[in-house]
Structure formats: C-alpha cells, structure tokens
Amino acid sequence: MFKSAIAIIEGIKAALQAIRANAMRSALTCLGIIIGVASVVTVVAVMQGFTKQINDQLSDLSPDVTTIKPYVSLEDQMVGKQSKLNYDDFLYLKNKIKQIDVMTANMISLNFANGAQYKNYTHSAQVVGTDKDFQKLFKTFPEKGRYIRESDGEKRRRVALVGKTVIEKLHLPKNPVGEYIKLAGKWFHIIGVTETQDTFLGIDRNNNIYIPISTMNTLEGGNTGFISLTYRLKDELDEKQVKQQISNILRQRHKISSGQPDDFEFETAQKAKERTKELTTSITGVTAGIVGISLIVGGIGVMNIMLVSVTERTRVIGTLKALGATPGFIMLQFLVEAVVLSLFGGMIGLAIGFGLSELISILIPNLSDTYIPTWAILLSFGFTSAIGIIFGLAPAIKAARLNPIDALRYE
C-alpha cells in the first residue's frame, strides 16, 4: 500500500514535469482527447438547455389538453405515403363527440406559404386557419380589436388577426385594425392584434396570422391543407373511452380496415416531453459515438508519447530497478503518468466545452439555459481516466519488463 502511494505520487510528479518541460508536445498529444471531451460537453450542455426550454414551454399547455395529429410510419414515409386529417373530420368530431368541452383546429396551407403583402411590403408570416375556440386552448387573446367569431367562420369571412412581428415587418400602422393585407392573392380585413407571445419550440408566435379555418378551407378548394385537432374534455370523464370513440370514428372515415395501423395519433404535453427526452438522448448518444473516435485517437497519442517517455527514461528505470523497485511499482508509476496526461486533456476539453456552450447561449438568445450537468463532468473525467489506463497499459508493461542491466547500459 505504501509503495503504491509512492508510485502514484512519483507518477504524478513525473507527469507534471513532462507536461511543463514539453508543453507543446503534451498539448498536441492530448489534442484528440481535448476535441472529444469539448465536443461531448458542448452537445450535452446545449441539449440540456434545449430540453429545459421545451419542457418549460410545454408546461404552459394545460395537462388536460390533447392534440390529434396525422401519423405516418417512417417506412411508409420512405415510399411516399401521406396521412391527413381534414376539415370535415374536424366538423364531424366537434358535433359528434358530446364529451368534449371545447375542440379547435389549426390548418396550414401551402397556398398561403408566400406570406402576407401590404402595399409594397411582403413578409413570410405563418398563416394559420382556426376558429373561435383556438384562443381558449392556446391562450391567444387580442390586445387590440377582436378575435375570430363564430359568424366569421359560418360566413367564411376574409378577416385576419395579426401578431406584433407581422406589424413590424409589413410596416403596418401601430394599430392596424381596419387595414387590409393580401394573403394567397386575396384581400383580408385586419380585425385584431394578438398579445405578445413567447417563442414556442423556436417558433416566433408573434409572426402568425390567424384567419377562419372555413375561409382557408374554401380558398384551398376543400380538405387539402395540413390540419391538427386539439380538444379538452368535460370534467371527470374517462379519457381512454373518448379516445377510443374518436379512433373508431376516424378509422371509419379514413376507411382503415381491421389490422391496419391508425393514420393519426394522440399527443399530450407529457407525451411531447417524453419524445423530446428521447430525441435529445438519441442526439447526445450519436454525437458521443462520433466524437468517441477523437478520444480513441487521443488515446493512441497518449500511448505513443508514453512509449517515447519509456525510451527516454530507460536508464532511470534501470536505476530504480537496481535500487529494488519492483515491476509493479514501475508499471503503476507509468500508468499514473498516462492517466494524469489524459486528465490534463480532459480538463482543457471541459473548459473549452464550457466556453462553447456559453457562447452558443449568447448567440442563440432563446437558448439561455445551457448548462453542464454533474454527470457529464464525472463522465468526462471517468472516460479520460479510462483512456489513460487502457492506452497507458502497453508502455507501462514495457517499462516494467525492462531488464535492469540492459536498461543501465542504454545510451
């Protein structure tokens, strides 16, 4: 035990002396480890911030709100299959399912992808077709003017509610209520301005223009836009039973035979959080696997420099063995030196990763919650230590096996 402690201390001293004496060589040796650790730490920090941001925003959604979205498996997507909910599905479910307290829809259409036009100004705003109940579920209230009314939908009026970003980009008056803008080649009367809204999942909701979904559907030519449905049940109702009822109706309307999968899916805020966690975990894992190559390269560099160190200190090893040092003592000393060298690279990589994550949070204002979790720091040091042990093993064994007489004779 005492000899092992001495070997560790001597190994640390030798490593620090080698780093000081050959600073450039040590830095280049550890370059692979530095790049690998910095990359992993940066990705983990950004993913943590991204996940926290999404979870915070999803927390604003009511837990009792459920969204129905079109769904196509990855295999079907690869062969060009598509799935759509349509306006008629929305109207049918809204009238048929009596357990629903409120249901709304939002529709996105490629015909409105060119955005909006006002006088000589154009802007690529997101045009959303919806109805009067959208504000109840998504808390989108007018700051000026009014919201979409039921009569607007029934009469398919060309009216629009605009966000603050739209006003700014189109150079509209501060109070644009009463002005006209052109959408998809048609004139729309501005009836209101939405309150300032937070960015959601990286999307500027102040860049939205809301129009009656019936109007959009009519201008589309009927049931061609992308629609998702959102609903909230009445109090104390069996959600599973209602979902089954909705599923049966949609499967019948979409002519899905028994045994075939649904072409739609139900999503809640909790489910969205779980998907976000799966996504970020996958991205982190894939990135870690890629940059792991850098760590392997760095480990090879450490092994090479330790082999050079063994050659340079052959006479010293011979002297130690002549004085009674055991092969285990020599081996432990070189292993400790390799680990210290690896940890040196790991600390530099951690510092660079921390700096890069802070820089990213500054460059991306909406991603201000980047942070490096404790487990990532411990994993970095644990992995670099393992690299030092694994790749330092061969030089350490070589040093331990040197014949003391041959080592003393080495020039």
mmCIF file of C-alpha atoms in Angstrom:
data_model
loop_
_atom_site.group_PDB
_atom_site.id
_atom_site.type_symbol
_atom_site.label_atom_id
_atom_site.label_comp_id
_atom_site.label_asym_id
_atom_site.label_seq_id
_atom_site.Cartn_x
_atom_site.Cartn_y
_atom_site.Cartn_z
ATOM 1 C CA MET A 1 0.000 0.000 0.000
ATOM 2 C CA PHE A 2 2.804 2.385 0.968
ATOM 3 C CA LYS A 3 4.761 1.545 -2.177
ATOM 4 C CA SER A 4 1.665 2.067 -4.320
ATOM 5 C CA ALA A 5 1.146 5.512 -2.784
ATOM 6 C CA ILE A 6 4.765 6.417 -3.523
ATOM 7 C CA ALA A 7 4.368 5.157 -7.115
ATOM 8 C CA ILE A 8 1.259 7.284 -7.587
ATOM 9 C CA ILE A 9 2.956 10.382 -6.159
ATOM 10 C CA GLU A 10 6.056 9.841 -8.258
ATOM 11 C CA GLY A 11 3.915 9.219 -11.340
ATOM 12 C CA ILE A 12 2.053 12.477 -10.800
ATOM 13 C CA LYS A 13 5.305 14.391 -10.317
ATOM 14 C CA ALA A 14 6.813 12.840 -13.461
ATOM 15 C CA ALA A 15 3.707 13.630 -15.485
ATOM 16 C CA LEU A 16 3.602 17.259 -14.339
ATOM 17 C CA GLN A 17 7.314 17.660 -15.066
ATOM 18 C CA ALA A 18 6.833 16.162 -18.547
ATOM 19 C CA ILE A 19 3.900 18.491 -19.249
ATOM 20 C CA ARG A 20 5.911 21.525 -18.117
ATOM 21 C CA ALA A 21 9.060 20.514 -19.997
ATOM 22 C CA ASN A 22 7.219 19.663 -23.205
ATOM 23 C CA ALA A 23 4.118 21.844 -23.113
ATOM 24 C CA MET A 24 3.592 21.901 -26.879
ATOM 25 C CA ARG A 25 4.177 18.156 -27.249
ATOM 26 C CA SER A 26 1.791 17.439 -24.367
ATOM 27 C CA ALA A 27 -0.897 19.695 -25.854
ATOM 28 C CA LEU A 28 -0.627 18.048 -29.266
ATOM 29 C CA THR A 29 -0.634 14.615 -27.635
ATOM 30 C CA CYS A 30 -3.880 15.413 -25.834
ATOM 31 C CA LEU A 31 -5.490 17.166 -28.825
ATOM 32 C CA GLY A 32 -7.774 14.231 -29.645
ATOM 33 C CA ILE A 33 -8.943 13.987 -26.036
ATOM 34 C CA ILE A 34 -9.424 17.767 -25.851
ATOM 35 C CA ILE A 35 -11.571 17.806 -29.007
ATOM 36 C CA GLY A 36 -13.573 14.762 -27.929
ATOM 37 C CA VAL A 37 -14.354 15.993 -24.422
ATOM 38 C CA ALA A 38 -15.102 19.547 -25.613
ATOM 39 C CA SER A 39 -17.497 18.211 -28.251
ATOM 40 C CA VAL A 40 -19.358 15.906 -25.874
ATOM 41 C CA VAL A 41 -19.627 18.545 -23.155
ATOM 42 C CA THR A 42 -20.873 21.182 -25.621
ATOM 43 C CA VAL A 43 -23.508 18.883 -27.101
ATOM 44 C CA VAL A 44 -24.696 17.763 -23.655
ATOM 45 C CA ALA A 45 -24.916 21.374 -22.415
ATOM 46 C CA VAL A 46 -26.864 22.523 -25.485
ATOM 47 C CA MET A 47 -29.198 19.507 -25.351
ATOM 48 C CA GLN A 48 -29.853 20.115 -21.643
ATOM 49 C CA GLY A 49 -30.738 23.729 -22.377
ATOM 50 C CA PHE A 50 -32.876 22.728 -25.356
ATOM 51 C CA THR A 51 -34.746 20.118 -23.312
ATOM 52 C CA LYS A 52 -35.351 22.517 -20.420
ATOM 53 C CA GLN A 53 -36.625 25.199 -22.779
ATOM 54 C CA ILE A 54 -39.078 22.828 -24.444
ATOM 55 C CA ASN A 55 -40.287 21.381 -21.125
ATOM 56 C CA ASP A 56 -40.832 24.881 -19.713
ATOM 57 C CA GLN A 57 -42.863 25.845 -22.763
ATOM 58 C CA LEU A 58 -44.829 22.598 -22.758
ATOM 59 C CA SER A 59 -45.630 23.211 -19.090
ATOM 60 C CA ASP A 60 -47.633 26.242 -20.222
ATOM 61 C CA LEU A 61 -50.021 23.889 -22.015
ATOM 62 C CA SER A 62 -52.849 22.514 -19.935
ATOM 63 C CA PRO A 63 -52.261 18.877 -18.936
ATOM 64 C CA ASP A 64 -55.870 18.060 -19.872
ATOM 65 C CA VAL A 65 -55.411 19.205 -23.477
ATOM 66 C CA THR A 66 -54.955 16.541 -26.162
ATOM 67 C CA THR A 67 -53.906 17.040 -29.786
ATOM 68 C CA ILE A 68 -54.738 14.723 -32.686
ATOM 69 C CA LYS A 69 -52.152 14.766 -35.464
ATOM 70 C CA PRO A 70 -51.745 12.868 -38.750
ATOM 71 C CA TYR A 71 -49.303 9.981 -38.404
ATOM 72 C CA VAL A 72 -47.322 8.030 -40.969
ATOM 73 C CA SER A 73 -44.707 5.451 -40.016
ATOM 74 C CA LEU A 74 -41.136 6.024 -41.182
ATOM 75 C CA GLU A 75 -41.374 3.040 -43.535
ATOM 76 C CA ASP A 76 -44.489 4.489 -45.200
ATOM 77 C CA GLN A 77 -42.912 7.938 -45.408
ATOM 78 C CA MET A 78 -39.981 6.430 -47.314
ATOM 79 C CA VAL A 79 -42.349 5.176 -50.028
ATOM 80 C CA GLY A 80 -44.189 8.488 -50.266
ATOM 81 C CA LYS A 81 -47.341 7.710 -48.279
ATOM 82 C CA GLN A 82 -49.092 10.621 -46.574
ATOM 83 C CA SER A 83 -51.775 10.989 -43.945
ATOM 84 C CA LYS A 84 -54.159 13.861 -43.388
ATOM 85 C CA LEU A 85 -56.878 14.939 -41.076
ATOM 86 C CA ASN A 86 -59.290 17.212 -42.890
ATOM 87 C CA TYR A 87 -61.780 19.963 -42.236
ATOM 88 C CA ASP A 88 -64.729 17.565 -42.484
ATOM 89 C CA ASP A 89 -63.130 15.349 -39.797
ATOM 90 C CA PHE A 90 -62.978 18.399 -37.539
ATOM 91 C CA LEU A 91 -66.621 19.355 -38.083
ATOM 92 C CA TYR A 92 -67.826 15.771 -37.639
ATOM 93 C CA LEU A 93 -65.941 15.163 -34.376
ATOM 94 C CA LYS A 94 -66.908 18.556 -32.972
ATOM 95 C CA ASN A 95 -70.604 17.775 -33.460
ATOM 96 C CA LYS A 96 -70.469 14.045 -32.694
ATOM 97 C CA ILE A 97 -68.372 13.757 -29.502
ATOM 98 C CA LYS A 98 -70.552 15.244 -26.779
ATOM 99 C CA GLN A 99 -67.986 14.588 -24.016
ATOM 100 C CA ILE A 100 -65.684 17.255 -25.466
ATOM 101 C CA ASP A 101 -65.817 20.589 -23.668
ATOM 102 C CA VAL A 102 -64.020 22.501 -26.422
ATOM 103 C CA MET A 103 -62.323 21.483 -29.670
ATOM 104 C CA THR A 104 -60.385 23.591 -32.131
ATOM 105 C CA ALA A 105 -58.276 23.034 -35.212
ATOM 106 C CA ASN A 106 -55.348 24.731 -36.851
ATOM 107 C CA MET A 107 -54.710 24.417 -40.540
ATOM 108 C CA ILE A 108 -51.553 25.158 -42.506
ATOM 109 C CA SER A 109 -51.757 25.539 -46.275
ATOM 110 C CA LEU A 110 -49.052 25.694 -48.943
ATOM 111 C CA ASN A 111 -51.187 28.185 -50.875
ATOM 112 C CA PHE A 112 -50.559 30.657 -48.048
ATOM 113 C CA ALA A 113 -46.833 29.891 -47.803
ATOM 114 C CA ASN A 114 -45.884 33.104 -49.605
ATOM 115 C CA GLY A 115 -46.955 35.036 -46.537
ATOM 116 C CA ALA A 116 -48.575 38.437 -46.480
ATOM 117 C CA GLN A 117 -48.480 41.617 -48.546
ATOM 118 C CA TYR A 118 -49.253 45.200 -47.505
ATOM 119 C CA LYS A 119 -48.717 47.994 -50.011
ATOM 120 C CA ASN A 120 -45.194 47.390 -51.384
ATOM 121 C CA TYR A 121 -44.081 45.230 -48.468
ATOM 122 C CA THR A 122 -44.145 41.431 -48.284
ATOM 123 C CA HIS A 123 -43.334 39.149 -45.368
ATOM 124 C CA SER A 124 -43.276 35.366 -44.964
ATOM 125 C CA ALA A 125 -45.580 35.165 -41.963
ATOM 126 C CA GLN A 126 -47.138 31.878 -40.879
ATOM 127 C CA VAL A 127 -50.835 31.866 -41.809
ATOM 128 C CA VAL A 128 -52.939 29.640 -39.556
ATOM 129 C CA GLY A 129 -56.554 28.721 -40.208
ATOM 130 C CA THR A 130 -58.514 28.236 -36.980
ATOM 131 C CA ASP A 131 -61.762 29.115 -35.232
ATOM 132 C CA LYS A 132 -63.140 30.989 -32.234
ATOM 133 C CA ASP A 133 -62.137 28.290 -29.714
ATOM 134 C CA PHE A 134 -58.425 28.437 -30.538
ATOM 135 C CA GLN A 135 -57.869 31.232 -28.016
ATOM 136 C CA LYS A 136 -59.378 29.173 -25.188
ATOM 137 C CA LEU A 137 -56.927 26.303 -25.565
ATOM 138 C CA PHE A 138 -53.816 28.179 -26.711
ATOM 139 C CA LYS A 139 -54.295 31.426 -24.768
ATOM 140 C CA THR A 140 -54.075 33.599 -27.876
ATOM 141 C CA PHE A 141 -56.030 36.716 -26.952
ATOM 142 C CA PRO A 142 -56.413 40.013 -28.830
ATOM 143 C CA GLU A 143 -54.672 43.093 -27.480
ATOM 144 C CA LYS A 144 -56.439 45.354 -29.967
ATOM 145 C CA GLY A 145 -59.605 44.744 -31.925
ATOM 146 C CA ARG A 146 -61.326 41.384 -31.592
ATOM 147 C CA TYR A 147 -60.795 37.660 -32.128
ATOM 148 C CA ILE A 148 -62.342 35.409 -34.763
ATOM 149 C CA ARG A 149 -66.061 34.935 -34.113
ATOM 150 C CA GLU A 150 -68.357 32.029 -34.915
ATOM 151 C CA SER A 151 -70.112 34.154 -37.528
ATOM 152 C CA ASP A 152 -66.770 34.753 -39.278
ATOM 153 C CA GLY A 153 -66.414 31.019 -39.751
ATOM 154 C CA GLU A 154 -70.034 30.453 -40.775
ATOM 155 C CA LYS A 155 -69.898 33.183 -43.428
ATOM 156 C CA ARG A 156 -66.291 32.393 -44.425
ATOM 157 C CA ARG A 157 -65.271 35.992 -43.983
ATOM 158 C CA ARG A 158 -61.826 37.121 -45.087
ATOM 159 C CA VAL A 159 -60.713 38.511 -41.752
ATOM 160 C CA ALA A 160 -57.335 38.222 -40.047
ATOM 161 C CA LEU A 161 -55.735 38.582 -36.626
ATOM 162 C CA VAL A 162 -52.057 39.568 -36.822
ATOM 163 C CA GLY A 163 -49.072 39.367 -34.456
ATOM 164 C CA LYS A 164 -46.579 42.077 -33.479
ATOM 165 C CA THR A 165 -43.816 40.752 -35.746
ATOM 166 C CA VAL A 166 -46.164 40.886 -38.746
ATOM 167 C CA ILE A 167 -46.981 44.520 -37.981
ATOM 168 C CA GLU A 168 -43.282 45.365 -37.811
ATOM 169 C CA LYS A 169 -42.220 43.503 -40.960
ATOM 170 C CA LEU A 170 -45.107 44.756 -43.110
ATOM 171 C CA HIS A 171 -44.731 48.328 -41.810
ATOM 172 C CA LEU A 172 -48.368 48.380 -40.749
ATOM 173 C CA PRO A 173 -49.692 51.187 -38.528
ATOM 174 C CA LYS A 174 -49.257 50.639 -34.776
ATOM 175 C CA ASN A 175 -52.982 49.961 -34.657
ATOM 176 C CA PRO A 176 -53.630 48.150 -37.943
ATOM 177 C CA VAL A 177 -57.260 47.261 -37.182
ATOM 178 C CA GLY A 178 -59.267 48.182 -40.253
ATOM 179 C CA GLU A 179 -56.336 47.809 -42.682
ATOM 180 C CA TYR A 180 -56.256 45.253 -45.486
ATOM 181 C CA ILE A 181 -53.497 42.755 -46.270
ATOM 182 C CA LYS A 182 -53.238 40.292 -49.148
ATOM 183 C CA LEU A 183 -52.980 36.556 -48.397
ATOM 184 C CA ALA A 184 -52.792 33.940 -51.149
ATOM 185 C CA GLY A 185 -53.778 36.638 -53.628
ATOM 186 C CA LYS A 186 -56.930 37.626 -51.667
ATOM 187 C CA TRP A 187 -57.581 40.703 -49.542
ATOM 188 C CA PHE A 188 -58.178 40.167 -45.827
ATOM 189 C CA HIS A 189 -59.539 42.695 -43.352
ATOM 190 C CA ILE A 190 -57.476 43.019 -40.142
ATOM 191 C CA ILE A 191 -59.814 42.688 -37.158
ATOM 192 C CA GLY A 192 -57.302 42.466 -34.316
ATOM 193 C CA VAL A 193 -53.757 42.238 -32.961
ATOM 194 C CA THR A 194 -52.649 39.378 -30.705
ATOM 195 C CA GLU A 195 -50.972 39.932 -27.362
ATOM 196 C CA THR A 196 -47.199 39.499 -27.316
ATOM 197 C CA GLN A 197 -46.472 35.780 -27.072
ATOM 198 C CA ASP A 198 -43.369 33.855 -26.072
ATOM 199 C CA THR A 199 -41.392 31.873 -28.601
ATOM 200 C CA PHE A 200 -42.588 28.250 -28.637
ATOM 201 C CA LEU A 201 -40.129 25.497 -29.653
ATOM 202 C CA GLY A 202 -38.056 28.083 -31.517
ATOM 203 C CA ILE A 203 -41.090 29.431 -33.411
ATOM 204 C CA ASP A 204 -41.984 33.120 -33.175
ATOM 205 C CA ARG A 205 -45.716 33.038 -32.468
ATOM 206 C CA ASN A 206 -45.867 36.802 -32.963
ATOM 207 C CA ASN A 207 -45.205 36.068 -36.629
ATOM 208 C CA ASN A 208 -48.580 34.328 -37.018
ATOM 209 C CA ILE A 209 -51.652 35.495 -38.904
ATOM 210 C CA TYR A 210 -54.907 33.833 -37.848
ATOM 211 C CA ILE A 211 -57.834 33.523 -40.264
ATOM 212 C CA PRO A 212 -61.082 31.482 -40.117
ATOM 213 C CA ILE A 213 -60.349 27.846 -40.950
ATOM 214 C CA SER A 214 -63.522 27.667 -43.047
ATOM 215 C CA THR A 215 -62.218 30.536 -45.194
ATOM 216 C CA MET A 216 -58.848 28.848 -45.670
ATOM 217 C CA ASN A 217 -60.502 25.538 -46.484
ATOM 218 C CA THR A 218 -62.722 27.198 -49.103
ATOM 219 C CA LEU A 219 -59.812 29.017 -50.735
ATOM 220 C CA GLU A 220 -57.875 25.752 -50.693
ATOM 221 C CA GLY A 221 -60.585 24.013 -52.646
ATOM 222 C CA GLY A 222 -61.520 21.752 -49.733
ATOM 223 C CA ASN A 223 -59.619 19.350 -47.475
ATOM 224 C CA THR A 224 -56.113 19.816 -48.864
ATOM 225 C CA GLY A 225 -54.302 21.634 -46.040
ATOM 226 C CA PHE A 226 -52.494 20.126 -43.064
ATOM 227 C CA ILE A 227 -54.799 20.055 -40.026
ATOM 228 C CA SER A 228 -54.300 19.104 -36.391
ATOM 229 C CA LEU A 229 -57.109 18.981 -33.838
ATOM 230 C CA THR A 230 -56.914 19.958 -30.184
ATOM 231 C CA TYR A 231 -59.568 19.308 -27.567
ATOM 232 C CA ARG A 232 -60.302 19.356 -23.845
ATOM 233 C CA LEU A 233 -62.809 17.043 -22.203
ATOM 234 C CA LYS A 234 -65.508 17.957 -19.766
ATOM 235 C CA ASP A 235 -64.649 17.366 -16.122
ATOM 236 C CA GLU A 236 -64.380 13.835 -14.690
ATOM 237 C CA LEU A 237 -64.744 11.929 -17.947
ATOM 238 C CA ASP A 238 -62.950 8.742 -19.000
ATOM 239 C CA GLU A 239 -60.266 9.963 -21.407
ATOM 240 C CA LYS A 240 -59.472 6.452 -22.699
ATOM 241 C CA GLN A 241 -63.102 5.872 -23.614
ATOM 242 C CA VAL A 242 -63.303 9.158 -25.524
ATOM 243 C CA LYS A 243 -60.030 8.440 -27.352
ATOM 244 C CA GLN A 244 -61.377 5.042 -28.387
ATOM 245 C CA GLN A 245 -64.568 6.658 -29.651
ATOM 246 C CA ILE A 246 -62.586 9.229 -31.658
ATOM 247 C CA SER A 247 -60.322 6.492 -33.026
ATOM 248 C CA ASN A 248 -63.297 4.429 -34.178
ATOM 249 C CA ILE A 249 -64.811 7.420 -35.959
ATOM 250 C CA LEU A 250 -61.583 8.461 -37.691
ATOM 251 C CA ARG A 251 -60.740 4.892 -38.744
ATOM 252 C CA GLN A 252 -64.201 4.555 -40.259
ATOM 253 C CA ARG A 253 -63.987 7.920 -42.032
ATOM 254 C CA HIS A 254 -60.488 7.179 -43.359
ATOM 255 C CA LYS A 255 -61.539 3.669 -44.432
ATOM 256 C CA ILE A 256 -58.861 1.901 -42.365
ATOM 257 C CA SER A 257 -59.505 -1.816 -42.292
ATOM 258 C CA SER A 258 -59.084 -4.022 -39.237
ATOM 259 C CA GLY A 259 -55.458 -4.870 -38.533
ATOM 260 C CA GLN A 260 -54.094 -1.753 -40.224
ATOM 261 C CA PRO A 261 -52.461 0.943 -38.060
ATOM 262 C CA ASP A 262 -54.050 4.321 -37.384
ATOM 263 C CA ASP A 263 -53.094 7.194 -39.688
ATOM 264 C CA PHE A 264 -53.375 9.610 -36.749
ATOM 265 C CA GLU A 265 -52.027 9.842 -33.209
ATOM 266 C CA PHE A 266 -52.931 11.446 -29.889
ATOM 267 C CA GLU A 267 -50.409 13.696 -28.194
ATOM 268 C CA THR A 268 -50.378 15.401 -24.802
ATOM 269 C CA ALA A 269 -47.880 17.777 -23.213
ATOM 270 C CA GLN A 270 -46.469 14.853 -21.197
ATOM 271 C CA LYS A 271 -46.055 12.728 -24.315
ATOM 272 C CA ALA A 272 -44.323 15.622 -26.073
ATOM 273 C CA LYS A 273 -41.907 15.903 -23.132
ATOM 274 C CA GLU A 274 -41.129 12.191 -23.348
ATOM 275 C CA ARG A 275 -40.472 12.472 -27.080
ATOM 276 C CA THR A 276 -38.203 15.446 -26.532
ATOM 277 C CA LYS A 277 -36.234 13.485 -23.960
ATOM 278 C CA GLU A 278 -35.902 10.524 -26.342
ATOM 279 C CA LEU A 279 -34.795 12.816 -29.162
ATOM 280 C CA THR A 280 -32.169 14.671 -27.156
ATOM 281 C CA THR A 281 -30.890 11.419 -25.644
ATOM 282 C CA SER A 282 -30.525 9.935 -29.127
ATOM 283 C CA ILE A 283 -28.738 13.017 -30.468
ATOM 284 C CA THR A 284 -26.383 13.062 -27.497
ATOM 285 C CA GLY A 285 -25.676 9.347 -27.868
ATOM 286 C CA VAL A 286 -24.961 9.557 -31.602
ATOM 287 C CA THR A 287 -22.730 12.592 -31.138
ATOM 288 C CA ALA A 288 -20.874 10.912 -28.282
ATOM 289 C CA GLY A 289 -20.294 7.885 -30.500
ATOM 290 C CA ILE A 290 -18.885 10.048 -33.297
ATOM 291 C CA VAL A 291 -16.584 12.103 -31.097
ATOM 292 C CA GLY A 292 -15.545 8.878 -29.378
ATOM 293 C CA ILE A 293 -13.289 8.429 -32.399
ATOM 294 C CA SER A 294 -11.437 11.575 -31.315
ATOM 295 C CA LEU A 295 -10.965 10.079 -27.866
ATOM 296 C CA ILE A 296 -9.550 6.899 -29.362
ATOM 297 C CA VAL A 297 -7.157 8.953 -31.483
ATOM 298 C CA GLY A 298 -6.247 10.905 -28.366
ATOM 299 C CA GLY A 299 -5.630 7.650 -26.506
ATOM 300 C CA ILE A 300 -3.286 6.465 -29.248
ATOM 301 C CA GLY A 301 -1.439 9.767 -28.943
ATOM 302 C CA VAL A 302 -1.069 9.239 -25.199
ATOM 303 C CA MET A 303 0.230 5.712 -25.795
ATOM 304 C CA ASN A 304 2.790 6.954 -28.321
ATOM 305 C CA ILE A 305 4.098 9.695 -26.060
ATOM 306 C CA MET A 306 4.310 7.255 -23.136
ATOM 307 C CA LEU A 307 6.318 4.819 -25.286
ATOM 308 C CA VAL A 308 8.668 7.688 -26.117
ATOM 309 C CA SER A 309 8.820 8.527 -22.399
ATOM 310 C CA VAL A 310 9.777 4.925 -21.571
ATOM 311 C CA THR A 311 12.590 5.079 -24.134
ATOM 312 C CA GLU A 312 13.824 8.440 -22.850
ATOM 313 C CA ARG A 313 13.863 7.231 -19.231
ATOM 314 C CA THR A 314 15.307 3.763 -19.808
ATOM 315 C CA ARG A 315 18.389 4.459 -17.682
ATOM 316 C CA VAL A 316 16.206 5.929 -14.912
ATOM 317 C CA ILE A 317 14.082 2.760 -14.929
ATOM 318 C CA GLY A 318 17.246 0.666 -14.741
ATOM 319 C CA THR A 319 18.484 2.674 -11.757
ATOM 320 C CA LEU A 320 15.139 2.271 -9.954
ATOM 321 C CA LYS A 321 15.153 -1.468 -10.528
ATOM 322 C CA ALA A 322 18.780 -1.693 -9.342
ATOM 323 C CA LEU A 323 17.699 0.054 -6.131
ATOM 324 C CA GLY A 324 14.956 -2.527 -5.559
ATOM 325 C CA ALA A 325 11.907 -1.107 -7.367
ATOM 326 C CA THR A 326 9.510 -3.913 -8.343
ATOM 327 C CA PRO A 327 7.949 -4.268 -11.831
ATOM 328 C CA GLY A 328 4.571 -3.433 -10.277
ATOM 329 C CA PHE A 329 5.964 -0.193 -8.860
ATOM 330 C CA ILE A 330 7.387 0.824 -12.266
ATOM 331 C CA MET A 331 4.174 -0.168 -14.045
ATOM 332 C CA LEU A 332 1.965 1.785 -11.630
ATOM 333 C CA GLN A 333 4.143 4.872 -11.978
ATOM 334 C CA PHE A 334 3.791 4.953 -15.768
ATOM 335 C CA LEU A 335 0.087 4.182 -15.613
ATOM 336 C CA VAL A 336 -0.459 7.141 -13.265
ATOM 337 C CA GLU A 337 1.546 9.341 -15.625
ATOM 338 C CA ALA A 338 -0.649 8.309 -18.571
ATOM 339 C CA VAL A 339 -3.830 8.980 -16.563
ATOM 340 C CA VAL A 340 -2.579 12.432 -15.481
ATOM 341 C CA LEU A 341 -1.767 13.279 -19.086
ATOM 342 C CA SER A 342 -5.254 12.179 -20.170
ATOM 343 C CA LEU A 343 -6.923 14.112 -17.345
ATOM 344 C CA PHE A 344 -4.911 17.160 -18.378
ATOM 345 C CA GLY A 345 -6.511 16.914 -21.834
ATOM 346 C CA GLY A 346 -9.899 16.261 -20.263
ATOM 347 C CA MET A 347 -9.725 19.407 -18.109
ATOM 348 C CA ILE A 348 -8.788 21.558 -21.103
ATOM 349 C CA GLY A 349 -11.607 19.964 -23.133
ATOM 350 C CA LEU A 350 -14.063 20.601 -20.297
ATOM 351 C CA ALA A 351 -13.040 24.264 -20.116
ATOM 352 C CA ILE A 352 -13.391 24.665 -23.890
ATOM 353 C CA GLY A 353 -16.760 22.879 -23.827
ATOM 354 C CA PHE A 354 -17.984 25.188 -21.075
ATOM 355 C CA GLY A 355 -16.849 28.239 -23.067
ATOM 356 C CA LEU A 356 -18.506 26.988 -26.286
ATOM 357 C CA SER A 357 -21.801 26.285 -24.524
ATOM 358 C CA GLU A 358 -21.803 29.793 -23.051
ATOM 359 C CA LEU A 359 -21.035 31.246 -26.486
ATOM 360 C CA ILE A 360 -23.900 29.299 -28.055
ATOM 361 C CA SER A 361 -26.308 30.532 -25.384
ATOM 362 C CA ILE A 362 -25.285 34.102 -26.228
ATOM 363 C CA LEU A 363 -25.576 33.612 -29.988
ATOM 364 C CA ILE A 364 -28.983 31.924 -29.626
ATOM 365 C CA PRO A 365 -30.997 34.161 -27.264
ATOM 366 C CA ASN A 366 -33.824 31.626 -26.864
ATOM 367 C CA LEU A 367 -31.342 29.007 -25.656
ATOM 368 C CA SER A 368 -30.193 30.667 -22.460
ATOM 369 C CA ASP A 369 -30.496 27.620 -20.188
ATOM 370 C CA THR A 370 -27.457 25.688 -21.413
ATOM 371 C CA TYR A 371 -25.613 24.056 -18.533
ATOM 372 C CA ILE A 372 -23.213 21.179 -17.934
ATOM 373 C CA PRO A 373 -24.753 18.589 -15.582
ATOM 374 C CA THR A 374 -22.621 16.962 -12.902
ATOM 375 C CA TRP A 375 -22.919 13.541 -14.526
ATOM 376 C CA ALA A 376 -21.357 14.915 -17.735
ATOM 377 C CA ILE A 377 -18.352 16.252 -15.797
ATOM 378 C CA LEU A 378 -17.896 12.977 -13.909
ATOM 379 C CA LEU A 379 -18.322 11.001 -17.141
ATOM 380 C CA SER A 380 -15.691 13.145 -18.867
ATOM 381 C CA PHE A 381 -13.112 12.582 -16.128
ATOM 382 C CA GLY A 382 -14.035 8.907 -15.816
ATOM 383 C CA PHE A 383 -13.713 8.332 -19.557
ATOM 384 C CA THR A 384 -10.418 10.188 -19.868
ATOM 385 C CA SER A 385 -9.064 8.238 -16.901
ATOM 386 C CA ALA A 386 -10.100 5.018 -18.634
ATOM 387 C CA ILE A 387 -8.370 6.212 -21.817
ATOM 388 C CA GLY A 388 -5.185 6.855 -19.815
ATOM 389 C CA ILE A 389 -5.289 3.402 -18.214
ATOM 390 C CA ILE A 390 -6.136 1.493 -21.393
ATOM 391 C CA PHE A 391 -3.649 3.207 -23.671
ATOM 392 C CA GLY A 392 -1.033 3.641 -20.964
ATOM 393 C CA LEU A 393 -1.030 -0.054 -20.196
ATOM 394 C CA ALA A 394 1.258 -1.120 -23.066
ATOM 395 C CA PRO A 395 4.020 1.447 -22.266
ATOM 396 C CA ALA A 396 3.721 0.660 -18.548
ATOM 397 C CA ILE A 397 4.138 -3.074 -19.196
ATOM 398 C CA LYS A 398 7.107 -2.367 -21.467
ATOM 399 C CA ALA A 399 8.732 -0.282 -18.731
ATOM 400 C CA ALA A 400 8.036 -2.941 -16.067
ATOM 401 C CA ARG A 401 9.600 -5.684 -18.186
ATOM 402 C CA LEU A 402 12.870 -3.854 -18.907
ATOM 403 C CA ASN A 403 15.944 -5.773 -17.839
ATOM 404 C CA PRO A 404 17.769 -3.578 -15.273
ATOM 405 C CA ILE A 405 21.240 -4.417 -16.663
ATOM 406 C CA ASP A 406 20.209 -3.645 -20.271
ATOM 407 C CA ALA A 407 18.438 -0.504 -19.089
ATOM 408 C CA LEU A 408 21.550 0.778 -17.274
ATOM 409 C CA ARG A 409 23.630 0.151 -20.389
ATOM 410 C CA TYR A 410 21.144 2.011 -22.634
ATOM 411 C CA GLU A 411 22.637 5.088 -24.339
#
